[in-house]
PDB file of C-alpha atoms in Angstrom:
ATOM      1  CA  UNK A 215       5.281   9.564 -12.908  1.00  0.00           C
ATOM      2  CA  UNK A 216       1.996   8.999 -11.132  1.00  0.00           C
ATOM      3  CA  UNK A 217      -1.532   7.814 -11.729  1.00  0.00           C
ATOM      4  CA  UNK A 218      -4.537   6.573  -9.803  1.00  0.00           C
ATOM      5  CA  UNK A 219      -6.119   3.270  -8.874  1.00  0.00           C
ATOM      6  CA  UNK A 220      -9.435   2.929 -10.713  1.00  0.00           C
ATOM      7  CA  UNK A 221     -10.539  -0.540  -9.593  1.00  0.00           C
ATOM      8  CA  UNK A 222      -9.453  -3.622  -7.636  1.00  0.00           C
ATOM      9  CA  UNK A 223     -10.314  -7.211  -8.591  1.00  0.00           C
ATOM     10  CA  UNK A 224      -9.367 -10.613  -7.230  1.00  0.00           C
ATOM     11  CA  UNK A 225     -10.260 -14.178  -8.163  1.00  0.00           C
ATOM     12  CA  UNK A 226     -10.500 -16.341  -5.038  1.00  0.00           C
ATOM     13  CA  UNK A 227      -9.453 -19.515  -6.871  1.00  0.00           C
ATOM     14  CA  UNK A 228      -7.916 -20.684 -10.122  1.00  0.00           C
ATOM     15  CA  UNK A 229     -10.450 -20.038 -12.910  1.00  0.00           C
ATOM     16  CA  UNK A 230     -12.934 -18.492 -10.454  1.00  0.00           C
ATOM     17  CA  UNK A 231     -14.906 -15.405 -11.472  1.00  0.00           C
ATOM     18  CA  UNK A 232     -13.317 -12.112 -10.464  1.00  0.00           C
ATOM     19  CA  UNK A 233     -14.724 -10.074  -7.621  1.00  0.00           C
ATOM     20  CA  UNK A 234     -14.479  -6.302  -7.273  1.00  0.00           C
ATOM     21  CA  UNK A 235     -13.211  -4.942  -3.970  1.00  0.00           C
ATOM     22  CA  UNK A 236     -13.629  -1.568  -2.261  1.00  0.00           C
ATOM     23  CA  UNK A 237     -10.198  -2.039  -0.680  1.00  0.00           C
ATOM     24  CA  UNK A 238      -7.634  -4.780  -0.237  1.00  0.00           C
ATOM     25  CA  UNK A 239      -4.521  -5.509   1.755  1.00  0.00           C
ATOM     26  CA  UNK A 240      -1.263  -6.382  -0.007  1.00  0.00           C
ATOM     27  CA  UNK A 241       1.149  -8.648   1.877  1.00  0.00           C
ATOM     28  CA  UNK A 242       4.884  -8.679   1.112  1.00  0.00           C
ATOM     29  CA  UNK A 243       5.950 -11.806  -0.747  1.00  0.00           C
ATOM     30  CA  UNK A 244       2.378 -13.159  -0.964  1.00  0.00           C
ATOM     31  CA  UNK A 245       0.157 -10.736  -2.872  1.00  0.00           C
ATOM     32  CA  UNK A 246      -3.390  -9.599  -2.263  1.00  0.00           C
ATOM     33  CA  UNK A 247      -5.443 -11.145   0.534  1.00  0.00           C
ATOM     34  CA  UNK A 248      -8.332 -13.063  -1.005  1.00  0.00           C
ATOM     35  CA  UNK A 249      -6.681 -13.561  -4.407  1.00  0.00           C
ATOM     36  CA  UNK A 250      -5.778 -16.947  -5.885  1.00  0.00           C
ATOM     37  CA  UNK A 251      -2.056 -16.139  -5.954  1.00  0.00           C
ATOM     38  CA  UNK A 252      -2.051 -15.240  -2.258  1.00  0.00           C
ATOM     39  CA  UNK A 253      -3.033 -18.860  -1.612  1.00  0.00           C
ATOM     40  CA  UNK A 254      -0.608 -20.148  -4.297  1.00  0.00           C
ATOM     41  CA  UNK A 255      -3.471 -21.367  -6.514  1.00  0.00           C
ATOM     42  CA  UNK A 256      -3.147 -19.305  -9.700  1.00  0.00           C
ATOM     43  CA  UNK A 257      -2.380 -20.692 -13.139  1.00  0.00           C
ATOM     44  CA  UNK A 258       0.972 -18.857 -13.203  1.00  0.00           C
ATOM     45  CA  UNK A 259       1.884 -19.357  -9.529  1.00  0.00           C
ATOM     46  CA  UNK A 260       5.404 -20.507 -10.431  1.00  0.00           C
ATOM     47  CA  UNK A 261       6.071 -17.286 -12.359  1.00  0.00           C
ATOM     48  CA  UNK A 262       7.955 -14.595 -10.463  1.00  0.00           C
ATOM     49  CA  UNK A 263       5.930 -11.441 -10.012  1.00  0.00           C
ATOM     50  CA  UNK A 264       2.526 -12.996  -9.548  1.00  0.00           C
ATOM     51  CA  UNK A 265       1.950 -11.154  -6.248  1.00  0.00           C
ATOM     52  CA  UNK A 266       0.106  -8.371  -8.046  1.00  0.00           C
ATOM     53  CA  UNK A 267      -0.934  -7.573 -11.612  1.00  0.00           C
ATOM     54  CA  UNK A 268      -1.911  -4.180 -12.971  1.00  0.00           C
ATOM     55  CA  UNK A 269      -3.460  -2.927 -16.219  1.00  0.00           C
ATOM     56  CA  UNK A 270      -4.050   0.578 -17.594  1.00  0.00           C
ATOM     57  CA  UNK A 271      -7.635   1.761 -18.123  1.00  0.00           C
ATOM     58  CA  UNK A 272      -6.288   3.526 -21.206  1.00  0.00           C
ATOM     59  CA  UNK A 273      -5.239   0.140 -22.670  1.00  0.00           C
ATOM     60  CA  UNK A 274      -8.703  -1.317 -22.042  1.00  0.00           C
ATOM     61  CA  UNK A 275     -10.273   1.696 -23.767  1.00  0.00           C
ATOM     62  CA  UNK A 276      -7.877   1.284 -26.741  1.00  0.00           C
ATOM     63  CA  UNK A 277      -8.808  -2.400 -27.124  1.00  0.00           C
ATOM     64  CA  UNK A 278     -12.465  -1.433 -27.393  1.00  0.00           C
ATOM     65  CA  UNK A 279     -11.765   1.461 -29.760  1.00  0.00           C
ATOM     66  CA  UNK A 280      -9.302  -0.368 -32.047  1.00  0.00           C
ATOM     67  CA  UNK A 281     -10.616  -3.951 -31.951  1.00  0.00           C
ATOM     68  CA  UNK A 282     -14.259  -3.522 -30.980  1.00  0.00           C
ATOM     69  CA  UNK A 283     -13.742  -5.757 -27.927  1.00  0.00           C
ATOM     70  CA  UNK A 284     -15.377  -4.455 -24.758  1.00  0.00           C
ATOM     71  CA  UNK A 285     -13.725  -5.753 -21.589  1.00  0.00           C
ATOM     72  CA  UNK A 286     -16.032  -5.542 -18.598  1.00  0.00           C
ATOM     73  CA  UNK A 287     -14.444  -4.502 -15.278  1.00  0.00           C
ATOM     74  CA  UNK A 288     -12.041  -7.167 -14.030  1.00  0.00           C
ATOM     75  CA  UNK A 289     -12.618  -9.622 -16.872  1.00  0.00           C
ATOM     76  CA  UNK A 290      -8.982  -9.100 -17.919  1.00  0.00           C
ATOM     77  CA  UNK A 291      -8.042 -10.896 -14.658  1.00  0.00           C
ATOM     78  CA  UNK A 292      -5.574  -8.210 -13.562  1.00  0.00           C
ATOM     79  CA  UNK A 293      -5.821  -7.103  -9.936  1.00  0.00           C
ATOM     80  CA  UNK A 294      -5.429  -3.350 -10.178  1.00  0.00           C
ATOM     81  CA  UNK A 295      -6.768  -1.117 -12.945  1.00  0.00           C
ATOM     82  CA  UNK A 296      -4.941   2.218 -13.143  1.00  0.00           C
ATOM     83  CA  UNK A 297      -5.315   5.493 -14.989  1.00  0.00           C
ATOM     84  CA  UNK A 298      -2.621   8.020 -15.832  1.00  0.00           C
ATOM     85  CA  UNK A 299       0.557   5.946 -15.421  1.00  0.00           C
ATOM     86  CA  UNK A 300       2.572   4.071 -18.066  1.00  0.00           C
ATOM     87  CA  UNK A 301       2.923   0.639 -16.477  1.00  0.00           C
ATOM     88  CA  UNK A 302       5.325  -0.709 -19.129  1.00  0.00           C
ATOM     89  CA  UNK A 303       7.895   1.803 -17.846  1.00  0.00           C
ATOM     90  CA  UNK A 304       7.826   0.226 -14.381  1.00  0.00           C
ATOM     91  CA  UNK A 305       9.546  -3.051 -15.312  1.00  0.00           C
ATOM     92  CA  UNK A 306      12.584  -3.289 -13.019  1.00  0.00           C
ATOM     93  CA  UNK A 307      11.448  -0.275 -10.987  1.00  0.00           C
ATOM     94  CA  UNK A 308      10.098   0.165  -7.474  1.00  0.00           C
ATOM     95  CA  UNK A 309       6.783   1.992  -7.204  1.00  0.00           C
ATOM     96  CA  UNK A 310       3.887   2.469  -4.800  1.00  0.00           C
ATOM     97  CA  UNK A 311       0.336   1.248  -5.190  1.00  0.00           C
ATOM     98  CA  UNK A 312      -1.513   2.993  -2.412  1.00  0.00           C
ATOM     99  CA  UNK A 313       0.700   2.414   0.634  1.00  0.00           C
ATOM    100  CA  UNK A 314       2.222  -0.851  -0.686  1.00  0.00           C
ATOM    101  CA  UNK A 315       5.748  -0.805  -2.138  1.00  0.00           C
ATOM    102  CA  UNK A 316       6.066  -2.955  -5.257  1.00  0.00           C
ATOM    103  CA  UNK A 317       8.642  -3.840  -7.878  1.00  0.00           C
ATOM    104  CA  UNK A 318       7.779  -4.343 -11.547  1.00  0.00           C
ATOM    105  CA  UNK A 319       8.960  -7.771 -12.748  1.00  0.00           C
ATOM    106  CA  UNK A 320       7.768  -8.136 -16.340  1.00  0.00           C
ATOM    107  CA  UNK A 321       5.053  -7.184 -18.770  1.00  0.00           C
ATOM    108  CA  UNK A 322       1.914  -9.215 -18.269  1.00  0.00           C
ATOM    109  CA  UNK A 323       1.523 -10.273 -21.884  1.00  0.00           C
ATOM    110  CA  UNK A 324      -1.797 -11.877 -22.752  1.00  0.00           C
ATOM    111  CA  UNK A 325      -1.964 -15.636 -23.060  1.00  0.00           C
ATOM    112  CA  UNK A 326      -4.195 -18.185 -24.719  1.00  0.00           C
ATOM    113  CA  UNK A 327      -5.724 -18.904 -21.275  1.00  0.00           C
ATOM    114  CA  UNK A 328      -7.296 -15.428 -21.190  1.00  0.00           C
ATOM    115  CA  UNK A 329      -8.700 -15.764 -24.704  1.00  0.00           C
ATOM    116  CA  UNK A 330     -10.140 -19.226 -23.923  1.00  0.00           C
ATOM    117  CA  UNK A 331     -11.519 -18.019 -20.594  1.00  0.00           C
ATOM    118  CA  UNK A 332     -13.268 -15.037 -22.200  1.00  0.00           C
ATOM    119  CA  UNK A 333     -14.276 -17.036 -25.277  1.00  0.00           C
ATOM    120  CA  UNK A 334     -13.505 -13.953 -27.366  1.00  0.00           C
ATOM    121  CA  UNK A 335     -11.311 -14.224 -30.440  1.00  0.00           C
ATOM    122  CA  UNK A 336      -8.755 -11.443 -30.813  1.00  0.00           C
ATOM    123  CA  UNK A 337      -8.346 -10.542 -27.133  1.00  0.00           C
ATOM    124  CA  UNK A 338      -4.822 -11.925 -27.041  1.00  0.00           C
ATOM    125  CA  UNK A 339      -3.724  -9.943 -30.094  1.00  0.00           C
ATOM    126  CA  UNK A 340      -5.474  -6.793 -28.865  1.00  0.00           C
ATOM    127  CA  UNK A 341      -3.612  -6.836 -25.520  1.00  0.00           C
ATOM    128  CA  UNK A 342      -0.080  -7.502 -26.840  1.00  0.00           C
ATOM    129  CA  UNK A 343       2.318  -5.016 -25.164  1.00  0.00           C
ATOM    130  CA  UNK A 344      -0.568  -3.466 -23.220  1.00  0.00           C
ATOM    131  CA  UNK A 345      -1.718  -6.388 -21.098  1.00  0.00           C
ATOM    132  CA  UNK A 346      -0.305  -4.867 -17.936  1.00  0.00           C
ATOM    133  CA  UNK A 347       2.479  -5.498 -15.457  1.00  0.00           C
ATOM    134  CA  UNK A 348       3.428  -8.308 -13.069  1.00  0.00           C
ATOM    135  CA  UNK A 349       4.857  -7.093  -9.777  1.00  0.00           C
ATOM    136  CA  UNK A 350       6.221  -8.279  -6.451  1.00  0.00           C
ATOM    137  CA  UNK A 351       4.892  -6.795  -3.232  1.00  0.00           C
ATOM    138  CA  UNK A 352       7.966  -5.704  -1.228  1.00  0.00           C
ATOM    139  CA  UNK A 353       6.163  -3.923   1.623  1.00  0.00           C
ATOM    140  CA  UNK A 354       2.533  -4.564   2.391  1.00  0.00           C
ATOM    141  CA  UNK A 355      -0.195  -2.001   2.797  1.00  0.00           C
ATOM    142  CA  UNK A 356      -3.822  -1.154   2.250  1.00  0.00           C
ATOM    143  CA  UNK A 357      -4.905  -0.340  -1.311  1.00  0.00           C
ATOM    144  CA  UNK A 358      -8.143   1.314  -2.412  1.00  0.00           C
ATOM    145  CA  UNK A 359      -9.542   2.999  -5.530  1.00  0.00           C
ATOM    146  CA  UNK A 360      -8.662   6.668  -5.842  1.00  0.00           C
ATOM    147  CA  UNK A 361      -5.243   6.251  -4.239  1.00  0.00           C
ATOM    148  CA  UNK A 362      -2.068   7.087  -6.110  1.00  0.00           C
ATOM    149  CA  UNK A 363       0.201   4.798  -8.081  1.00  0.00           C
ATOM    150  CA  UNK A 364       3.577   6.514  -8.008  1.00  0.00           C
ATOM    151  CA  UNK A 365       6.655   5.635 -10.005  1.00  0.00           C
ATOM    152  CA  UNK A 366      10.289   5.895  -8.974  1.00  0.00           C
ATOM    153  CA  UNK A 367      10.681   9.534  -9.986  1.00  0.00           C
ATOM    154  CA  UNK A 368       7.780  10.540  -7.726  1.00  0.00           C
ATOM    155  CA  UNK A 369       9.325   9.416  -4.447  1.00  0.00           C
TER     156      UNK A 369
END
């Protein structure tokens, strides 16, 4: 099980616009340097697995195809966009994102916050069961687009 990192996004503060990054450093137990959760400022900071969030590019494409909702890069507020790996299968599993070792905690189901933030009706429904994955960072490392995301059967 493996895929690739397509894009990296962080929001420097709660509710702040997302910023694309050419690379980022993941820190064990903290998350991504420069992201709101790294500084314990995110809306869901009390929720386990907020170190890192991922979403499949295939899910974003399906939302546009099936619901007519185009999600611009990063607007989904997930940190890492992937291609070629089924993220839902990584709940409870250890996997690598670039050189960082992570553990899938739970599905990142869409919430009313995202729909309000985007001011787009139907986003929440469109992303049910394909809103991505929440993960802990167990071992830090540098992450950049093009690098592999490898599941437990790839190690």
